[in-house]
Coordinates of C-alpha atoms in Angstrom, one line a residue:
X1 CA 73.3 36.9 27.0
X2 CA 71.4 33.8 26.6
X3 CA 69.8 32.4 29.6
X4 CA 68.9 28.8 29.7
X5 CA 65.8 27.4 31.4
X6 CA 66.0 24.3 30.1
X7 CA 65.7 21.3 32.7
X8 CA 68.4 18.6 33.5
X9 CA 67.9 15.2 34.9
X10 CA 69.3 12.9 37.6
X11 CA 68.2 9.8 39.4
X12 CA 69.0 10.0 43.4
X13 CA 70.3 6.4 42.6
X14 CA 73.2 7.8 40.4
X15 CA 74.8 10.3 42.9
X16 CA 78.3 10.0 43.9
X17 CA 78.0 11.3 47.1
X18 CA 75.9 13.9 49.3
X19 CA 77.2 17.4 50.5
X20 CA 76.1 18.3 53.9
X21 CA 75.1 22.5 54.4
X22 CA 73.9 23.5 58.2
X23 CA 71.7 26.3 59.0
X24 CA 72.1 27.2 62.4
X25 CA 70.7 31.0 63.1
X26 CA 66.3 30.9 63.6
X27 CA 65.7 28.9 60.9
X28 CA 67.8 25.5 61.8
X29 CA 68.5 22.3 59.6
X30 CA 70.4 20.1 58.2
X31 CA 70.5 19.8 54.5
X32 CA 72.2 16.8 52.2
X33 CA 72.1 17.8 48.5
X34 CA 73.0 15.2 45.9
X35 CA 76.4 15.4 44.1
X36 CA 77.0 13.8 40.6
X37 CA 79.8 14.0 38.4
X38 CA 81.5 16.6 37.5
X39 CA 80.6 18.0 41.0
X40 CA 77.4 19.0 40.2
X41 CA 75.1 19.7 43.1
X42 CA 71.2 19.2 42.8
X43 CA 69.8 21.7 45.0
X44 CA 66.0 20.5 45.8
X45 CA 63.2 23.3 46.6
X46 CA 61.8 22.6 50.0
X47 CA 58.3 21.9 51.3
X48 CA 59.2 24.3 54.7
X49 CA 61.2 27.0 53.4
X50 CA 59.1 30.3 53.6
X51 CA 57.3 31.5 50.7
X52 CA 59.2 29.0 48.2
X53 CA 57.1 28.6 44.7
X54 CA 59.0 27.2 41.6
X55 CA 59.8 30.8 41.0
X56 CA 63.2 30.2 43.8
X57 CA 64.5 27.7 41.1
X58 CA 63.9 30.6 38.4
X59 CA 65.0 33.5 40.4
X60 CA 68.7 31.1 41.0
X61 CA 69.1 30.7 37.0
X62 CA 68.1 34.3 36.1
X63 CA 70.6 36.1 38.1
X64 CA 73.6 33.5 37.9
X65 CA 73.5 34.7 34.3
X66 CA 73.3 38.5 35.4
X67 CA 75.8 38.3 38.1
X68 CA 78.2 36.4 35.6
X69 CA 77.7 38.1 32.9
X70 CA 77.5 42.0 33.9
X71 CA 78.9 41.9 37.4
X72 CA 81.4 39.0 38.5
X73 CA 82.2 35.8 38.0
X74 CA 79.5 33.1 39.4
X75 CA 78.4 29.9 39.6
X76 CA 75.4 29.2 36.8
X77 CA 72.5 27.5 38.1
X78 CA 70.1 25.2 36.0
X79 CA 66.4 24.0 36.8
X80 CA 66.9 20.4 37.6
X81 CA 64.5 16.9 38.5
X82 CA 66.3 14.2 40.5
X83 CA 63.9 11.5 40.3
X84 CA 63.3 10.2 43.4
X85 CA 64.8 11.9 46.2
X86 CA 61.4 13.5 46.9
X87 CA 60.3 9.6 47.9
X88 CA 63.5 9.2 50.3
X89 CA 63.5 12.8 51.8
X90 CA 59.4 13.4 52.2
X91 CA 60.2 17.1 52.8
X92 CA 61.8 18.0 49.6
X93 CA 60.5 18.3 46.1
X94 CA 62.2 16.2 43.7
X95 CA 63.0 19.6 41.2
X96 CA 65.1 22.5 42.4
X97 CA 68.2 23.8 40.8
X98 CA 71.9 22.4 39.5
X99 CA 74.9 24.1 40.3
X100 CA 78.3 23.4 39.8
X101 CA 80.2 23.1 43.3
X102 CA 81.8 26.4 44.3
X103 CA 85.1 24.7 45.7
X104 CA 88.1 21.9 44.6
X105 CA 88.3 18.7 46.7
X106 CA 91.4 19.6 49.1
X107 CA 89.5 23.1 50.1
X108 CA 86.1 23.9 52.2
X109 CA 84.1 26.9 53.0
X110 CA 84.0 29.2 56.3
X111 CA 80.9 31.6 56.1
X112 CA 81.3 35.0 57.8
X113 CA 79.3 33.1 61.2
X114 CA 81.8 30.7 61.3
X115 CA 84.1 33.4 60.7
X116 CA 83.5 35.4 63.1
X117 CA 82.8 32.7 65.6
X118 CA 86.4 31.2 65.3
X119 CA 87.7 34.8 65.2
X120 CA 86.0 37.4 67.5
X121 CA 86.0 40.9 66.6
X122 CA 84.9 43.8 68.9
X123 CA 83.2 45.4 66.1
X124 CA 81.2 42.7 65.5
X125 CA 78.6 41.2 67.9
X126 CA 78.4 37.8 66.4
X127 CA 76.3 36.6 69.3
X128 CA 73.6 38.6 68.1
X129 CA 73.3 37.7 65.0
X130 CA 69.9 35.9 64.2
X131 CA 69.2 33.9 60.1
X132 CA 65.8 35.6 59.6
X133 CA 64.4 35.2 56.2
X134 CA 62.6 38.3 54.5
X135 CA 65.3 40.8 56.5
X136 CA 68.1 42.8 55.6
X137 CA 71.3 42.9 56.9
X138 CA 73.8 45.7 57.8
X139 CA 77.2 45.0 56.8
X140 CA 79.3 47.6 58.1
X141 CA 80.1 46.3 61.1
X142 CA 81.6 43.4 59.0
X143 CA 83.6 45.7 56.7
X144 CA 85.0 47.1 59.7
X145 CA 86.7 44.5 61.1
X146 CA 90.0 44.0 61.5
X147 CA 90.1 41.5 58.7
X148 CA 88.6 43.4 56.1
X149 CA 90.3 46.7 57.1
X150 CA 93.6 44.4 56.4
X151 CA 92.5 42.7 53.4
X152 CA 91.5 45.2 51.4
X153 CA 91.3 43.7 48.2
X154 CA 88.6 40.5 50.1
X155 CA 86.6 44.0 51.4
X156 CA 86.7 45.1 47.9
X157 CA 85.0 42.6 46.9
X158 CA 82.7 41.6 49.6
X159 CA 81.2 45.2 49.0
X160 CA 80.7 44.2 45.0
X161 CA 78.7 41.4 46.7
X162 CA 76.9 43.9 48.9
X163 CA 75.8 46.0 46.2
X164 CA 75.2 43.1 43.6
X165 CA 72.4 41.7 46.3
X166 CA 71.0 44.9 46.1
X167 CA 70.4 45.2 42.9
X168 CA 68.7 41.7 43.0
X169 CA 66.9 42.5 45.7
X170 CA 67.5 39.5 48.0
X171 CA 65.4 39.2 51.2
X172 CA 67.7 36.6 52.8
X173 CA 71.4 37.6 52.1
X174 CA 72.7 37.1 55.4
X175 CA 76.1 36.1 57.0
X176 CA 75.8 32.2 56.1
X177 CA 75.6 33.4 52.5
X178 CA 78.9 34.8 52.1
X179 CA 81.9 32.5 53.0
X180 CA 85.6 32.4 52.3
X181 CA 87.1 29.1 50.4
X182 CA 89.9 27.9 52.7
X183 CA 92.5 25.0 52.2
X184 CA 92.6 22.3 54.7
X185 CA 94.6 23.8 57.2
X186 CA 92.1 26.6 57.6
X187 CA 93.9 29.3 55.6
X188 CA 92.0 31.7 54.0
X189 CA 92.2 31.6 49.6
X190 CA 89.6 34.0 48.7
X191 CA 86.0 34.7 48.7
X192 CA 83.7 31.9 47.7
X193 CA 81.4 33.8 44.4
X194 CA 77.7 34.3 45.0
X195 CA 75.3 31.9 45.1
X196 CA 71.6 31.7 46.7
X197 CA 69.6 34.0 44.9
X198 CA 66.6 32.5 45.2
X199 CA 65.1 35.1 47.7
X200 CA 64.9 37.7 44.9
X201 CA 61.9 40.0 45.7
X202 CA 61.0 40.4 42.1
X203 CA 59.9 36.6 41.8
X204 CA 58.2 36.4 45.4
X205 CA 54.6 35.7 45.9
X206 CA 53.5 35.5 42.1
X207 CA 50.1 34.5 43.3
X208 CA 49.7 37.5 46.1
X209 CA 50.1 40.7 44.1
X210 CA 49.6 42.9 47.7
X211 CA 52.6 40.6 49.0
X212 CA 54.7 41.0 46.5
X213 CA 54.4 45.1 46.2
X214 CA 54.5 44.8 50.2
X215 CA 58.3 43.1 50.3
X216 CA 59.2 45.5 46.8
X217 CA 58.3 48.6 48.8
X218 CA 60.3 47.4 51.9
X219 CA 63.1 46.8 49.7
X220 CA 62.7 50.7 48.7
X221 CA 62.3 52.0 51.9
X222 CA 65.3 50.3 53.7
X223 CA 67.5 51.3 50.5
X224 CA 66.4 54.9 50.9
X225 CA 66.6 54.9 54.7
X226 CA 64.0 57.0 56.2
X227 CA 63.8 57.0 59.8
X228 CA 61.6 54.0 61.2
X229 CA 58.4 55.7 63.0
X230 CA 57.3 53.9 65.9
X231 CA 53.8 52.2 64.8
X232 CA 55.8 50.7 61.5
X233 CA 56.1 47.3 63.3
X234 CA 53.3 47.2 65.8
X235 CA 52.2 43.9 64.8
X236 CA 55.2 42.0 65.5
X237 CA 54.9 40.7 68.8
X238 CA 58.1 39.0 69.1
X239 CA 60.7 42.0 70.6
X240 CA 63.8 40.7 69.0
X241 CA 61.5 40.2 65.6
X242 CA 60.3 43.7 66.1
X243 CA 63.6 44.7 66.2
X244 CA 65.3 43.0 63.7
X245 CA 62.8 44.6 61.0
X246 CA 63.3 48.3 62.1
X247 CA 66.9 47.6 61.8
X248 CA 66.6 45.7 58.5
X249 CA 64.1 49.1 57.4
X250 CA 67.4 50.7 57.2
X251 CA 70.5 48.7 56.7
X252 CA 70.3 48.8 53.0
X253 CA 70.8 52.6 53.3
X254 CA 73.5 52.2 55.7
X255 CA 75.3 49.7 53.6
X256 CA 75.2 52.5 50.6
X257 CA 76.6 54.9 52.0
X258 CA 79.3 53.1 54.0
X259 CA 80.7 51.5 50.4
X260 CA 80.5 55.0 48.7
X261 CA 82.4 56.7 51.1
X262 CA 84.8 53.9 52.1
X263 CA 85.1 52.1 48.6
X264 CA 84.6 54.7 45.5
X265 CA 86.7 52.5 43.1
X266 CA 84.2 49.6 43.8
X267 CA 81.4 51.8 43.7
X268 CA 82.8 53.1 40.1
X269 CA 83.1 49.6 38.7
X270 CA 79.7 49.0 40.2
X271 CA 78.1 51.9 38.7
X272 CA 79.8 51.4 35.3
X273 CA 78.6 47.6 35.2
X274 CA 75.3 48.6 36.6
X275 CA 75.1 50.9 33.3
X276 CA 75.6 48.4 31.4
X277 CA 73.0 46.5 32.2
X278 CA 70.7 49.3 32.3
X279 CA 71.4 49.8 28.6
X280 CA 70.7 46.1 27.5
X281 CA 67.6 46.2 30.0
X282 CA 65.8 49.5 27.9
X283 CA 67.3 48.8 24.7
X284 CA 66.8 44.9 24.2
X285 CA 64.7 43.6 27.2
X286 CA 63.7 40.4 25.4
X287 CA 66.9 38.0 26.9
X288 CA 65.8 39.4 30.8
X289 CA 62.5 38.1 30.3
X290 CA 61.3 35.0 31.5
X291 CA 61.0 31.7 29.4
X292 CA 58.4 29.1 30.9
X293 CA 60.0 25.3 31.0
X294 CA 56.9 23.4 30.4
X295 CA 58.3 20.2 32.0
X296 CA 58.9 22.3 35.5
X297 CA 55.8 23.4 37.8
X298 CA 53.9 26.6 36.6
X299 CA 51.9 27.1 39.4
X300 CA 52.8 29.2 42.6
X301 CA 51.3 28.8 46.3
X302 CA 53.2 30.8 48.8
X303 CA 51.8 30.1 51.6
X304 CA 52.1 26.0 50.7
X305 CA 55.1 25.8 53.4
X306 CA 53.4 26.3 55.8
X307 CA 52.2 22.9 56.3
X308 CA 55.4 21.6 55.4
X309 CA 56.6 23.3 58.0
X310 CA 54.3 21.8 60.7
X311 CA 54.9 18.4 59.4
X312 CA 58.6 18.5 58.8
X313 CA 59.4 20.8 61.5
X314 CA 57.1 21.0 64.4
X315 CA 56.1 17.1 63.7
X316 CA 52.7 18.2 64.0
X317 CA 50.8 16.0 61.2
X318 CA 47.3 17.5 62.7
X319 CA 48.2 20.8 62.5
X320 CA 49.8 20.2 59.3
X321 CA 46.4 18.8 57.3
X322 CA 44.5 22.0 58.9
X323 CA 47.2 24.8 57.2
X324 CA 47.1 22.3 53.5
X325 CA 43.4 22.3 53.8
X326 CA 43.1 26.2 54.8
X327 CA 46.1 27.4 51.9
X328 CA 45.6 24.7 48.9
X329 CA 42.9 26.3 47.1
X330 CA 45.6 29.4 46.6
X331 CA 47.0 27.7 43.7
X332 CA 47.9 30.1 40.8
X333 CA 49.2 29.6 37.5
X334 CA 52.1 31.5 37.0
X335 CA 52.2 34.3 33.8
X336 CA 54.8 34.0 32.6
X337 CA 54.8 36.8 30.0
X338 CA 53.3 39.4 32.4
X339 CA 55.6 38.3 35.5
X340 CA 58.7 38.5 33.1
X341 CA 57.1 42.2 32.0
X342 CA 57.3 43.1 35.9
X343 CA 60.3 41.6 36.8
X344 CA 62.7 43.6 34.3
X345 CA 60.1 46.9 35.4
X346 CA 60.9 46.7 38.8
X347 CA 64.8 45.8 38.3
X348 CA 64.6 48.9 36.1
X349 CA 63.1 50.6 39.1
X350 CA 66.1 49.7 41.7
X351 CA 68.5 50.2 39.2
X352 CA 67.8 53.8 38.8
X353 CA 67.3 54.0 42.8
X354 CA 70.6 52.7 43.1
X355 CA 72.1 55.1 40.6
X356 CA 70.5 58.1 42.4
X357 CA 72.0 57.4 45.9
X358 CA 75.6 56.1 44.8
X359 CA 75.9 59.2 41.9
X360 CA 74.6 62.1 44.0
X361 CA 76.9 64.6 45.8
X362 CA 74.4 64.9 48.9
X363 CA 71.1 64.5 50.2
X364 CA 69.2 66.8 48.2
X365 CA 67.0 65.4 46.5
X366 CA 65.6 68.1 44.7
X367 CA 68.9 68.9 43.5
X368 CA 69.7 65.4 42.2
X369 CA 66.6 66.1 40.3
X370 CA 67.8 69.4 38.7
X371 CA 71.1 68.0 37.7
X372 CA 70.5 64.8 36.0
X373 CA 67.0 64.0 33.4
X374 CA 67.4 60.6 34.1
X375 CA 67.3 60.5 38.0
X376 CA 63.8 62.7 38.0
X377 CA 62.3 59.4 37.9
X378 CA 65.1 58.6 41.0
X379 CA 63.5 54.9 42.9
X380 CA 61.4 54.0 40.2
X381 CA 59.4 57.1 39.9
X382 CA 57.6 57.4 36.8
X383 CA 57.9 60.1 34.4
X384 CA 54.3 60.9 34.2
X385 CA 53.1 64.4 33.7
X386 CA 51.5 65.1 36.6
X387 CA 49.1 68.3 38.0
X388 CA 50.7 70.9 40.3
X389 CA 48.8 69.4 43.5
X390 CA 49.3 65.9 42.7
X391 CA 52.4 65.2 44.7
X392 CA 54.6 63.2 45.0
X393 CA 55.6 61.3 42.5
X394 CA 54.4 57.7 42.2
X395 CA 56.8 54.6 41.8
X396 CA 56.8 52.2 39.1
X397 CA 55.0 49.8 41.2
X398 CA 52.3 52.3 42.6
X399 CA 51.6 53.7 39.0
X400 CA 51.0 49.8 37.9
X401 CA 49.0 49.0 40.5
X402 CA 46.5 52.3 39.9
X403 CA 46.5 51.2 35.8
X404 CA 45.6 48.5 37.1
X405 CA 42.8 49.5 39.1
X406 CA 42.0 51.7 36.4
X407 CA 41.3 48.5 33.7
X408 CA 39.4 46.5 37.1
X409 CA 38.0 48.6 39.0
X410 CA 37.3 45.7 41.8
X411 CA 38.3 44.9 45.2
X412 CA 41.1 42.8 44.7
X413 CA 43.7 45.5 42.8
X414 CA 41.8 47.9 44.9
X415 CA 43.5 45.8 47.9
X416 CA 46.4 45.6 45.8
X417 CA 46.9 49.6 45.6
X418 CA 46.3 50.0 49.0
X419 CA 49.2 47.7 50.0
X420 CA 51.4 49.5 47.2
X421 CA 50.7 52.6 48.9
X422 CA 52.4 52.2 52.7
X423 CA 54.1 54.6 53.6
X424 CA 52.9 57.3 50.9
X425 CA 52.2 60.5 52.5
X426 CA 48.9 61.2 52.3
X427 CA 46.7 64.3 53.5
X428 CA 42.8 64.2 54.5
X429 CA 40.5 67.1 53.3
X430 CA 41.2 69.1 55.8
X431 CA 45.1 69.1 55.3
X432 CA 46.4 66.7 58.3
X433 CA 49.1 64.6 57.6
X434 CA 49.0 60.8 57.9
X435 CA 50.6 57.2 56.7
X436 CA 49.5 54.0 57.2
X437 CA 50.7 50.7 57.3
X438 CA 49.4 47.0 56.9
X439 CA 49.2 44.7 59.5
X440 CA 51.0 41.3 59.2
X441 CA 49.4 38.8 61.0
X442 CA 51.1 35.4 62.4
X443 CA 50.6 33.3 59.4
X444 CA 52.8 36.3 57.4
X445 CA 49.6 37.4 55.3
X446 CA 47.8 40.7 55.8
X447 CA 45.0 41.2 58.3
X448 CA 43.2 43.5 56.2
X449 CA 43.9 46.5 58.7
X450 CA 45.5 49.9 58.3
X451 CA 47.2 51.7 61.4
X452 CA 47.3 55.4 60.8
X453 CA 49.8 57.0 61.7
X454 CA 48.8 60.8 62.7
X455 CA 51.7 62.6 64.0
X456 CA 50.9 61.7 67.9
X457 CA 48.1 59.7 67.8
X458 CA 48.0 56.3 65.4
X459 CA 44.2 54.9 64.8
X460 CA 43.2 51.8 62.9
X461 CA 41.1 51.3 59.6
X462 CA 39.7 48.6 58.5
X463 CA 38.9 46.6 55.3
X464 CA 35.1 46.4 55.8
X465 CA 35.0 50.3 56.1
X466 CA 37.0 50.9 52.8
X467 CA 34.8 48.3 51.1
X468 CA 31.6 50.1 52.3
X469 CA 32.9 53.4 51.0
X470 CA 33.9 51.6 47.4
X471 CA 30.9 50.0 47.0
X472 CA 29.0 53.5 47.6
X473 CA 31.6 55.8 45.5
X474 CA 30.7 53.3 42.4
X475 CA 27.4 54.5 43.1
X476 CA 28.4 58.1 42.8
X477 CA 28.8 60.6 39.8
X478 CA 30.7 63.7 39.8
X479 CA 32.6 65.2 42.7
X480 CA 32.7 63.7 46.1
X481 CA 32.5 67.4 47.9
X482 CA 33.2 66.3 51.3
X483 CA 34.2 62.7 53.0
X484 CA 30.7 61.6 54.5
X485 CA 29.6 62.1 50.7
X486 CA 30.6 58.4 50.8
X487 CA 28.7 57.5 53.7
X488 CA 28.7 57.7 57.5
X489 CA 31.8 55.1 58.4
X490 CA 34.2 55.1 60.2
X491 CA 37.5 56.3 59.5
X492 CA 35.9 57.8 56.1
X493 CA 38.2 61.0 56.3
X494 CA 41.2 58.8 55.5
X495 CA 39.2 56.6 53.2
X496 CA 38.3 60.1 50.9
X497 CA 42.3 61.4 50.1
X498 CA 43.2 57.0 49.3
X499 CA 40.5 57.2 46.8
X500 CA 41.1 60.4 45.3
X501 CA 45.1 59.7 45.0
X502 CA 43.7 56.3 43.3
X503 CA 41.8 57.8 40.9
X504 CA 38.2 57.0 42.5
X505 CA 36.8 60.2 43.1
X506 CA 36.9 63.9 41.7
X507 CA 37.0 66.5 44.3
X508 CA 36.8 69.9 44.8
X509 CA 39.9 71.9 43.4
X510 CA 40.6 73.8 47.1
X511 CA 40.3 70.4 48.7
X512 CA 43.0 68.8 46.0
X513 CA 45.1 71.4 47.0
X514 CA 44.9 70.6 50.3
X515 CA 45.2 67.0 50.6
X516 CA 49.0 68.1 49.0
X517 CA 49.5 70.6 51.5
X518 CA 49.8 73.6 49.2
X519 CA 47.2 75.5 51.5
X520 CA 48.5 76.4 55.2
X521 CA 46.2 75.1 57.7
X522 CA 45.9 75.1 61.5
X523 CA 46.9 71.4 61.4
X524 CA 50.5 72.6 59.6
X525 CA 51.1 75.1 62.4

């Protein structure tokens, strides 16, 4: 496989037409995309999409290849200018993506909405269904309806699709992303191949490492399905948002296990394919990684559509020059050769996540372990030889982040591990368990506050405090004995276990044990 990042060019001027696509869930609009001959379709990247950076346009050519070449058939994508239409639209960049049309002339799509809309099913509550970007979305409902329990070769291979987004990790595969290719009369012909890949965690937030191993652990966690506690989401504020994301913390793990029980032939080929690419990915990694066009933008600013959005959406110019002053200076120059390192890392990572649930006989995970080498490092989990109390394992993404922290010992991938380590069941010197997650505030960044989460009771750290108690552990040598060794501050007896699992601090070999609950103690019973 040869993947080609070369750029083409169009004038707007030179189109033969325009193809109109609506989005009509939360995030509503109109879009007209240039068509040219040969039914190309130039695909721009927008100024008010969420989180878009130049790596959308990469994330669509890179997997149109995989999908095509490993998985199923697909439309290939190109990076594309088309000079001009950046000066007629104002809200669109005039560079994006080409793609060849998906469709003949006497046919047209229906998306499941539209589907589902025109065709009511009682196991589907349509009405409820909401376009959220960075969410999952449960699909067996869907494969439940009386269409697809009819049709079972279109359910086959809407669950290929299922599993394919999976594996590419794609924050925004909702029901406007699938749709069937009908004739003009409405009849259905088959199901339209994938396209819209551009929501691909591995190429998010380029420029905000604690983002991006945020979104890559919630892709994790919904694929392994453990049950939502009930401080996860505090800081959304909107109920129906709130809800939406401890339903999309799941869904992923829903959608596995529906398709293995329902659809084992499918989940075969998918495995078998899935090898495949696993091989190529370990044994010859060079095609996977990425190739820098030097004629398309190299720089990344996630939170640039922001004011896009208040100018093109909310038609609020002031408001709009207040978010581009507050978010230009996060300009980044994209790496190229380190992001394409990561990228085929962490696809390596889901891969073998992906083979652990859909190959094992139950939920044991300890005897998944036992019965197959590869799947000890099962969700990305390193191989690393590790000390009897130092449990458990780390993923992938958390053993970068602590090399990392390791070569730079400094507050930024200090910040960085913290976010990589949500979740991560953690015990304070005294043997308590406790997790903590990151606030999101409005503007989708972190607030720089941890809620702890402490069986009943959930409590709040802050930033400040962890920085106080870095800046003094620098200051120390040899074992920390106790937490308020690092100073009198608050929350310090969370603060001690974080900097011993990241490598910090030394501690006292009964406390070690402790913090990984191999000694009973009264907060056990």
């Amino acid at each position: 496989m040869k993947i080609n990042y070369e750029t083409v060019h169009f004038n707007y001027a030179d189109r033969i037409g325009n193809l109109t696509a609506e989005a009509v869930g939360v995030v509503k609009g109109e879009k007209h995309f240039p068509v040219y001959s040969g039914n190309q379709i130039f695909k721009p990247l927008s100024k008010s999409k969420p989180f878009s950076t130049p790596l959308f346009a990469y994330a669509e050519v890179f997997w149109s290849n995989v999908i095509n070449e490993y998985f199923v058939s697909a439309p290939l994508y190109q990076l594309a200018f088309c000079h001009g239409y950046e000066e007629e639209t104002q809200k669109y960049y005039d560079y994006g993506t080409v793609v060849p049309r998906i469709y003949n002339e006497d046919e047209q799509l229906l998306n499941l909405l539209e589907f589902f809309r025109k065709y009511p099913d009682k196991k589907v509550d349509i009405d409820q269904y909401e376009n959220y970007c960075m969410m999952f979305y449960d699909y067996t409902d869907i494969l439940e309806a009386s269409y697809f329990q009819n049709h079972e070769d279109m359910a086959e291979q809407l669950a290929m699709q299922i599993l394919v987004s999976m594996l590419k990790g794609d924050q925004n595969y909702h029901y406007e992303n699938i749709a069937f290719v009908c004739n003009k009369k409405g009849e259905i012909l088959r199901l339209a191949p994938m396209i819209d890949h551009e929501f691909s965690t591995y190429f998010m937030f380029p420029d905000n490492s604690a983002q991006h191993m945020y979104w890559y652990s919630e892709l994790i966690r919904s694929m392994e399905g453990h049950e939502v506690q009930d401080y996860e989401y505090d800081c959304l504020k909107n109920p129906k948002e709130r809800q939406m994301m401890e339903k999309s913390a799941v869904c992923l793990h829903k959608n596995l296990v529906y398709i293995k029980e329902h659809y084992p032939e499918v989940t075969g080929k998918f495995l078998e394919k899935l090898n495949c690419l696993k091989h190529d990915l370990e044994e010859n990694p060079s095609p996977f990684y990425l190739q820098e066009n030097i004629e398309y933008p190299g720089t990344a600013n996630s939170y640039a559509y922001m004011s896009g959005k208040a100018r093109y959406k909310d038609h609020d110019e002031e408001k709009a020059k207040l978010l581009e002053e507050k978010y230009s200076s996060r300009e980044k120059k994209i790496d190229f050769h380190v992001l394409g390192v990561q990228i085929v890392q962490e696809i390596k990572g889901i891969i073998r996540l992906l083979k652990v649930m859909l190959e094992k006989e139950n939920g044991n995970w300890d005897k998944v372990k036992e019965q197959n080498d590869e799947d000890k490092a099962g969700a990305g989990f390193t191989g690393r030889k590790i000390k009897a109390y130092d449990k458990p394992e780390l993923t992938d993404g958390q053993q970068k982040v602590l090399d990392a922290l390791k070569q730079n010992c400094e507050e930024e991938t200090l910040w960085s591990a913290i976010a990589a380590f949500q979740n991560y069941p953690f015990r304070t010197a005294s043997g308590l368990p406790y997790q903590y997650k990151l606030k999101i505030g409005k503007d989708g960044t972190y607030n720089k506050e941890l809620l702890i989460d402490r069986r009943e009771n959930s409590k709040t750290l802050s930033w400040s405090s962890i920085k106080m108690a870095f800046q003094n552990c620098r200051q120390i040598s040899g074992i920390v004995k106790r937490p308020k060794a690092l100073g009198d501050i608050r929350g310090i007896s969370y603060i001690y276990p974080l900097f011993w699992k990241f490598g910090l601090i030394e501690v006292p070999e009964e406390t070690a044990k402790k913090m990984c609950g191999e000694c009973d103690t009264e907060a056990e019973l």
